Short mmCIF file of C-alpha atoms and ligand atoms in Angstrom, two decimals:
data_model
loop_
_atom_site.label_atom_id
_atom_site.label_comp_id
_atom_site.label_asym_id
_atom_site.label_seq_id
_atom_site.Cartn_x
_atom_site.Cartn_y
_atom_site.Cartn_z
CA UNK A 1 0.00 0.00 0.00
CA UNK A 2 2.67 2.36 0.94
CA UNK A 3 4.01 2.12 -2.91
CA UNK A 4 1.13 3.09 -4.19
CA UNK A 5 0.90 6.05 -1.70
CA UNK A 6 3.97 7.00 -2.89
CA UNK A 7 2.99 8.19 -6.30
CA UNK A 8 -0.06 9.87 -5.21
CA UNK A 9 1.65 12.30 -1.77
CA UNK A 10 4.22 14.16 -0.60
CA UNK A 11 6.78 12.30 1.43
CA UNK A 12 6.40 14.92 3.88
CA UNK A 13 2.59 13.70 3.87
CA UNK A 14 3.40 10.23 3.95
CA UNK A 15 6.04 10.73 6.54
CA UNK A 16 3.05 11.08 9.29
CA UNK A 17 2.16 7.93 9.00
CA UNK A 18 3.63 4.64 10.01
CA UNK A 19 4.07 1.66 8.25
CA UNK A 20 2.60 -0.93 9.66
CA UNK A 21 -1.25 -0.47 9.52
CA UNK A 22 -3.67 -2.90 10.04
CA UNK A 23 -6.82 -4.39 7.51
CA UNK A 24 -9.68 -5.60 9.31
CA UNK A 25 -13.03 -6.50 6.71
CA UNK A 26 -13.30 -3.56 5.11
CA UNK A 27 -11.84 -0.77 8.08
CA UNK A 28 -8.05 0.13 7.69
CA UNK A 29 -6.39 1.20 10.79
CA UNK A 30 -3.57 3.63 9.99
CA UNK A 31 -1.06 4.82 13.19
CA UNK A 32 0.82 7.77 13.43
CA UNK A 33 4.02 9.10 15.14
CA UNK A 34 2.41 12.27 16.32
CA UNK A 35 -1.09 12.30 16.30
CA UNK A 36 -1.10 14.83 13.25
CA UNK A 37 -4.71 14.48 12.33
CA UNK A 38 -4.91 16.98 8.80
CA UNK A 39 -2.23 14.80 7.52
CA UNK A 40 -2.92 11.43 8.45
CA UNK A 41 -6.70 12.34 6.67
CA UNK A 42 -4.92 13.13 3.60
CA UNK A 43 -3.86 9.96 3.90
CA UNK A 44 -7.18 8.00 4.70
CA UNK A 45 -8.86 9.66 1.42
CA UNK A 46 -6.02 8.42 -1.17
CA UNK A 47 -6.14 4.99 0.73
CA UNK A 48 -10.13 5.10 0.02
CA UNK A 49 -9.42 6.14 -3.82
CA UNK A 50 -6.70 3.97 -4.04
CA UNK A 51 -9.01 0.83 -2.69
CA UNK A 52 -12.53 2.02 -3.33
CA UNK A 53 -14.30 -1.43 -3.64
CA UNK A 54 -12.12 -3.28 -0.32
CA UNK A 55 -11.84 -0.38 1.83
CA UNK A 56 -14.90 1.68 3.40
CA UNK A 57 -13.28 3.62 6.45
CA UNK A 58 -9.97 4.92 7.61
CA UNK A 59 -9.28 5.27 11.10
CA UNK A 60 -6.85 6.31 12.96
CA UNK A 61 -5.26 4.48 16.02
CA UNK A 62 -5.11 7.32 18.61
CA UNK A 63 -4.68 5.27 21.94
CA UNK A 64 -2.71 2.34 22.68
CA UNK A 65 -3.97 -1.33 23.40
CA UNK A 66 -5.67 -1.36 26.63
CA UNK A 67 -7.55 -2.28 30.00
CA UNK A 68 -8.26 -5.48 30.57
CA UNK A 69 -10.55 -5.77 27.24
CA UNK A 70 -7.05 -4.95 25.00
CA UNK A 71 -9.03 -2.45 23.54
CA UNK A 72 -7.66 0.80 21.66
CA UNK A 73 -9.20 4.58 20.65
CA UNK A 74 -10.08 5.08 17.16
CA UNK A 75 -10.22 8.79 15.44
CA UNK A 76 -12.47 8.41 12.44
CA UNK A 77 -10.82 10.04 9.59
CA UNK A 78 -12.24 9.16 5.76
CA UNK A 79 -14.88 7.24 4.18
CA UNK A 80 -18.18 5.35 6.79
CA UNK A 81 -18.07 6.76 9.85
CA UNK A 82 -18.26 3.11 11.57
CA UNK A 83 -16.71 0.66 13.58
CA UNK A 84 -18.27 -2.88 13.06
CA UNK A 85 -17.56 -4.87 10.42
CA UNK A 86 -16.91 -8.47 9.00
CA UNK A 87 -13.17 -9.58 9.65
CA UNK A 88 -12.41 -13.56 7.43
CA UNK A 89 -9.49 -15.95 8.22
CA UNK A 90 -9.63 -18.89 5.80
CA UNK A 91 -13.20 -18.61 5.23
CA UNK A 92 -14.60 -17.83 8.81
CA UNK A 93 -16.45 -14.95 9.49
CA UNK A 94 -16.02 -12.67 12.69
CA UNK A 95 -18.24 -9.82 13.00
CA UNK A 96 -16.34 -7.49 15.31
CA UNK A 97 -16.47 -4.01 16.45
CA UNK A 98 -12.80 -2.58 15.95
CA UNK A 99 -12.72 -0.15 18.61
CA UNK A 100 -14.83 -2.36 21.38
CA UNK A 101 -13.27 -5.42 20.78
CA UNK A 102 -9.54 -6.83 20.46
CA UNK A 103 -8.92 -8.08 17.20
CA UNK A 104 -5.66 -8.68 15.62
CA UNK A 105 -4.92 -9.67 11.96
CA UNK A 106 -0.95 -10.34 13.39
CA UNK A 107 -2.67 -13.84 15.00
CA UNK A 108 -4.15 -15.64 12.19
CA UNK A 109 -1.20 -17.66 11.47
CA UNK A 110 -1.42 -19.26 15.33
CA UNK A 111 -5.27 -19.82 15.35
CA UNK A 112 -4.74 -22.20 12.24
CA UNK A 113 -1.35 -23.21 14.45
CA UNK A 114 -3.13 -24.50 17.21
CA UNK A 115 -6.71 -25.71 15.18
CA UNK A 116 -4.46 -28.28 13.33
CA UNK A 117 -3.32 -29.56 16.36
CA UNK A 118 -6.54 -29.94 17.73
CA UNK A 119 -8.10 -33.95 17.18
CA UNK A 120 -11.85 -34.35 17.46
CA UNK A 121 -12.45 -35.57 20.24
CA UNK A 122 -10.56 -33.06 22.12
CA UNK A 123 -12.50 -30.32 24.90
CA UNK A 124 -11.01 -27.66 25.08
CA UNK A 125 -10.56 -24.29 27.38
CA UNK A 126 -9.93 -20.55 25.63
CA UNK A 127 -9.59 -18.51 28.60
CA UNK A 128 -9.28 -15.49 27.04
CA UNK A 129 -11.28 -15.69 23.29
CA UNK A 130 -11.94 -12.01 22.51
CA UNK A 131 -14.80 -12.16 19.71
CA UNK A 132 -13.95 -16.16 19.15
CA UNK A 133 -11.19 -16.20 16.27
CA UNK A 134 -9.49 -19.40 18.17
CA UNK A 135 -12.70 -20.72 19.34
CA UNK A 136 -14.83 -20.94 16.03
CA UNK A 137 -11.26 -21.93 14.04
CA UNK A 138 -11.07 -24.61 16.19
CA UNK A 139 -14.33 -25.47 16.40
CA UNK A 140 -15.21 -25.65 12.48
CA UNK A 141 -11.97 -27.00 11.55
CA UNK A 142 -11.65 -30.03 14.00
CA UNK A 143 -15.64 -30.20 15.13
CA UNK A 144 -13.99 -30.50 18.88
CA UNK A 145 -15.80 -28.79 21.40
CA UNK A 146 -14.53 -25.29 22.95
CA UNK A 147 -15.60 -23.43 26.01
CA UNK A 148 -15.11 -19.53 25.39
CA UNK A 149 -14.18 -17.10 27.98
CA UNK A 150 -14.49 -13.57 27.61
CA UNK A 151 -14.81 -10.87 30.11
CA UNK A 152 -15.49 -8.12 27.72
CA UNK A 153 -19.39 -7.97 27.38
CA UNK A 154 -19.20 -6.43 23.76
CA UNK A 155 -16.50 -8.80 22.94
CA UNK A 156 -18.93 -12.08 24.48
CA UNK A 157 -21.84 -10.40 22.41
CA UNK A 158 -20.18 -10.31 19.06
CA UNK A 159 -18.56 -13.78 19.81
CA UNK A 160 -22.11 -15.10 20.16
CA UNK A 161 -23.53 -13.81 16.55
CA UNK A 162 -20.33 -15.17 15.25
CA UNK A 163 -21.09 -18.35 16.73
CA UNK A 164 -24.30 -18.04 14.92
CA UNK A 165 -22.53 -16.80 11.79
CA UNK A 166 -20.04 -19.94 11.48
CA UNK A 167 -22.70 -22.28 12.51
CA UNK A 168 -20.97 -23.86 15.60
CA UNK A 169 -23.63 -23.49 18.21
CA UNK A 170 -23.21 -26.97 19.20
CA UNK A 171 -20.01 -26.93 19.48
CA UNK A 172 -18.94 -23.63 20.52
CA UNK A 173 -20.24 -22.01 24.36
CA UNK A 174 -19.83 -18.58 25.06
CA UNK A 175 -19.37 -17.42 28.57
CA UNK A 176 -19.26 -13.89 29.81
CA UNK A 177 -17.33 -13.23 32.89
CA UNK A 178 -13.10 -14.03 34.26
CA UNK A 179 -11.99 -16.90 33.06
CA UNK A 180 -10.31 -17.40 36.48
CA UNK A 181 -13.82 -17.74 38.41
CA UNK A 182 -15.12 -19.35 35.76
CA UNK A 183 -12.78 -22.42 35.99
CA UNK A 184 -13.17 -22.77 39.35
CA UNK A 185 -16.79 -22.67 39.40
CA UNK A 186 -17.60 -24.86 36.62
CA UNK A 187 -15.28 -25.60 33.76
CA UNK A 188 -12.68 -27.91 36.65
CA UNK A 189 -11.14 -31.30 34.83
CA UNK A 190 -13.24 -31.05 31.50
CA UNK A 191 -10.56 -29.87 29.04
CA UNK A 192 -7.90 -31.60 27.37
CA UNK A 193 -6.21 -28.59 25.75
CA UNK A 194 -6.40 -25.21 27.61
CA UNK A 195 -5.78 -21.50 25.26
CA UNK A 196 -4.36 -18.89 27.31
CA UNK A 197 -3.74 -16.28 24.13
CA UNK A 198 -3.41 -12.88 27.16
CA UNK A 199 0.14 -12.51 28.09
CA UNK A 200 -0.70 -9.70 30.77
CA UNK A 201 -2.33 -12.82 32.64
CA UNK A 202 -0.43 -15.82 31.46
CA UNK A 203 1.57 -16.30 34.49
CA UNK A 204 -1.20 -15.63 37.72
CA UNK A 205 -3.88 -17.58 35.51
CA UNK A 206 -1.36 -20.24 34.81
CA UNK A 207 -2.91 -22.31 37.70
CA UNK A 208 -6.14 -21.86 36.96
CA UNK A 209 -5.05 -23.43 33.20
CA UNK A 210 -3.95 -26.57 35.16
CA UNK A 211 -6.79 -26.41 37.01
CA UNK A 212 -9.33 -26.82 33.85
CA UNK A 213 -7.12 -29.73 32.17
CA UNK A 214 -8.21 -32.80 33.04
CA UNK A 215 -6.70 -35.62 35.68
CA UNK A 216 -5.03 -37.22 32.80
CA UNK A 217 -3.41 -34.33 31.90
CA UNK A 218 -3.13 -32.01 28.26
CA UNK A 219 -1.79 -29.01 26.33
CA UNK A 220 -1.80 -25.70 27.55
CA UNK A 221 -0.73 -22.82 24.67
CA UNK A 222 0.75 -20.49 26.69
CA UNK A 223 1.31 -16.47 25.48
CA UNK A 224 3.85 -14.29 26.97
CA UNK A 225 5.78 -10.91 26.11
CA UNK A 226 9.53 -11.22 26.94
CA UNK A 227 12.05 -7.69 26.14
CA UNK A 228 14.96 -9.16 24.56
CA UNK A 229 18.31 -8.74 22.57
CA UNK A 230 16.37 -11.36 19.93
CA UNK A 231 14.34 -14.54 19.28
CA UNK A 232 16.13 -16.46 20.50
CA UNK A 233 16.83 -15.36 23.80
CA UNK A 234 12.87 -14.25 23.74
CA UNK A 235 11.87 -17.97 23.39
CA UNK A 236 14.40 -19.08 26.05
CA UNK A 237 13.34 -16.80 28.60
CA UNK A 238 9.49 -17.63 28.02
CA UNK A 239 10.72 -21.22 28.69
CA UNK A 240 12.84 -20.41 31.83
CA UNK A 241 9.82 -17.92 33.53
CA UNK A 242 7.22 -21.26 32.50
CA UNK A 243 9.72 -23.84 33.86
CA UNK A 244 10.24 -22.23 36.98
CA UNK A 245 6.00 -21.83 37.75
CA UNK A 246 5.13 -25.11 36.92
CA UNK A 247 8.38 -26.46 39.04
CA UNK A 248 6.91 -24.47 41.81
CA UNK A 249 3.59 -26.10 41.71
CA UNK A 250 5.15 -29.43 41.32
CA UNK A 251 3.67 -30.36 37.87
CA UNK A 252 5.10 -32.69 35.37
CA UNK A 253 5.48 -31.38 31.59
CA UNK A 254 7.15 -30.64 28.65
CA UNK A 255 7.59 -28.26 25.96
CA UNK A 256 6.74 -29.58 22.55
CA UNK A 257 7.22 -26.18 20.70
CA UNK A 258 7.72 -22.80 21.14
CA UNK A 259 7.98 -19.50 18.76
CA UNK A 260 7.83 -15.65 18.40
CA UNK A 261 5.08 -14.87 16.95
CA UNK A 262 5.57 -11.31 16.66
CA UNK A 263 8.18 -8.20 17.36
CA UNK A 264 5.67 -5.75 19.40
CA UNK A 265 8.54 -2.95 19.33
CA UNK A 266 12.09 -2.60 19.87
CA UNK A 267 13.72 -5.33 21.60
CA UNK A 268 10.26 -6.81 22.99
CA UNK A 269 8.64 -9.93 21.45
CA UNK A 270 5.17 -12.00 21.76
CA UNK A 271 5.90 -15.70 21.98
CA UNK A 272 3.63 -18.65 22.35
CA UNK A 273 4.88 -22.17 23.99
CA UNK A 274 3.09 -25.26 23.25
CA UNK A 275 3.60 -27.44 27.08
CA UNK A 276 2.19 -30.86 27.34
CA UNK A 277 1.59 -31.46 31.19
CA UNK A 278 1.20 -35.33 32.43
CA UNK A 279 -1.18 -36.36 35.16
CA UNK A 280 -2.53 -34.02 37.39
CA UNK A 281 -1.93 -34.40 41.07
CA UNK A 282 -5.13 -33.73 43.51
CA UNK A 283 -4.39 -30.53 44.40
CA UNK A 284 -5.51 -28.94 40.71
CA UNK A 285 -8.62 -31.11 41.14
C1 SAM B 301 -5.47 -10.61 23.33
S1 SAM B 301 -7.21 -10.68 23.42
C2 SAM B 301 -7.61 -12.31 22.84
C3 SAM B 301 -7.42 -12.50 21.39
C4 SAM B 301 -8.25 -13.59 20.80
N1 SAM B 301 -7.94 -14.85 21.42
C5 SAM B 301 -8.04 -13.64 19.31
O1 SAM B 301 -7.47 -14.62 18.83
O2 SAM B 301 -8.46 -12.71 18.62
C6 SAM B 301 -7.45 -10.92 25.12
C7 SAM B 301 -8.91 -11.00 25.55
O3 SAM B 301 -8.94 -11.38 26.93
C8 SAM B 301 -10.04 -10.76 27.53
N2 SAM B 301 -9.80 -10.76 28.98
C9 SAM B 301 -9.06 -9.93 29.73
N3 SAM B 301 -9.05 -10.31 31.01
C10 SAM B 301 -9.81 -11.43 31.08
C11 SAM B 301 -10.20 -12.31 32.13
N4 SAM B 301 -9.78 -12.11 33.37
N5 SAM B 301 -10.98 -13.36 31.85
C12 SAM B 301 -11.44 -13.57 30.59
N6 SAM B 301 -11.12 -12.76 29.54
C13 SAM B 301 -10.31 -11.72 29.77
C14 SAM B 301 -10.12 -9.38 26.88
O4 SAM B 301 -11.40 -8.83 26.98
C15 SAM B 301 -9.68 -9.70 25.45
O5 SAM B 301 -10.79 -9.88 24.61
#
């Protein structure tokens, strides 16, 4: 896109504006270095000439990711002055509202990750499912069944019509509330595969993952940040942190796999880590 921006502004224009931007349905999300609204509009309007029939409205990201819902401030700048719209990975639908909901292009490559890891006759946990991209994935792609936390109520909402959207209502349950309380009260021992896809939580929820696997054991996908001099050293210090919490609560496991998924800004990383745990002692029971 930038190219083609290129031959239509200034550079001083164009220099407002990051590069990295993100698509979601038919919404692009452009972010800029200081807020410099006049310009970053220019922008918007050549991006809707440039893309008339894909792209509808041009916002810009004003806020970073935050509160517990991961949720960001939009300033409307060209085209439909709206927020909701249909986001598709590989054919699946999610109806989302951009500004009320997390959403994140930058994942799809895990939730088709973890779904083809994911056998039939799996259960499984996603603690933290924002408008159900995991959850419906997994769900239409391996027919297991998923329990869906959320504890955003606009986020829960939307993940229900997508339910109804993708057709999974027998396989997919929404539930509203902290994924924490809602382990304990009724989701103990029924998964075999637990999501935990918030890395702001990933370590004091950790328990509460072991708590929802079942005697026998499973996966957990665990999600973590880690500031580091690279990959590498990312991944091994997502390992180390994980190693020492479960050694604490005396579990046995082991990691099967383990990437970044994503650079989220200078010398900081998101990684995921793919740990298998064996039998459960009492205590998680
Ligand atoms: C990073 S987003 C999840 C992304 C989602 N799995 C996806 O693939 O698009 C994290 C989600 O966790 C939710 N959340 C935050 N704290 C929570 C909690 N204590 N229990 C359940 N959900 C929580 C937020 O509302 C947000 O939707």
């Amino acid at each position: 896109m930038r190219l083609r921006l290129k031959e239509r502004i200034t550079a001083t224009v164009l220099a407002n504006v990051y590069n990295s931007y993100d698509i979601i349905g038919d919404i692009v999300i452009i972010k800029t270095p200081n807020g410099d609204i006049e310009n970053a509009k220019k922008v918007a309007t050549e991006i809707l000439k440039l893309y008339p029939r894909m792209v509808k409205a041009v916002f810009m990201q004003s806020s970073a990711v935050q509160s517990d819902f991961r949720i960001r401030q939009l300033t409307f700048l060209a085209g439909e002055n709206r927020t909701i719209t249909v986001y598709k990975e590989y054919g699946y639908l999610f109806r989302v509202d951009v500004e009320r909901c997390y959403i994140s292009p930058r994942l799809l490559f895990e939730h088709k990750r973890i779904s083809d890891l994911v056998t039939p006759d799996e259960v499984v946990v996603n603690m933290f499912s924002g408008v159900g991209c995991f959850s419906i994935f997994i769900a239409k792609s391996s027919g297991s069944k998923v329990y869906s936390i959320d504890v955003n109520p606009v986020a829960c909402k939307f993940m229900q019509e997508n339910v109804r959207l993708n057709r999974v209502f027998d396989r997919v349950v929404p539930l509203l509330g902290d994924s924490k309380e809602i382990i304990v009260s009724q989701l103990r021992g029924v998964a075999d595969r637990v999501l935990m896809p918030l890395p702001e939580l990933a370590f004091e929820y950790l328990p509460y993952a072991l708590m929802a696997l079942k005697s026998s054991g499973g996966w957990i996908h665990f999600f973590d940040f880690q500031y580091a001099a690279n990959r590498q050293v990312a991944i091994k210090e997502t390992c180390r942190k994980v190693a020492m919490h479960l050694d604490a609560l005396d579990v046995d496991y082991n990691f099967s796999f383990s990437r970044v998924i994503r650079s989220v800004g200078p010398c900081r990383y998101q990684t995921v880590l793919d740990i298998y745990v064996s039998e459960l002692s009492s205590k998680f029971l």
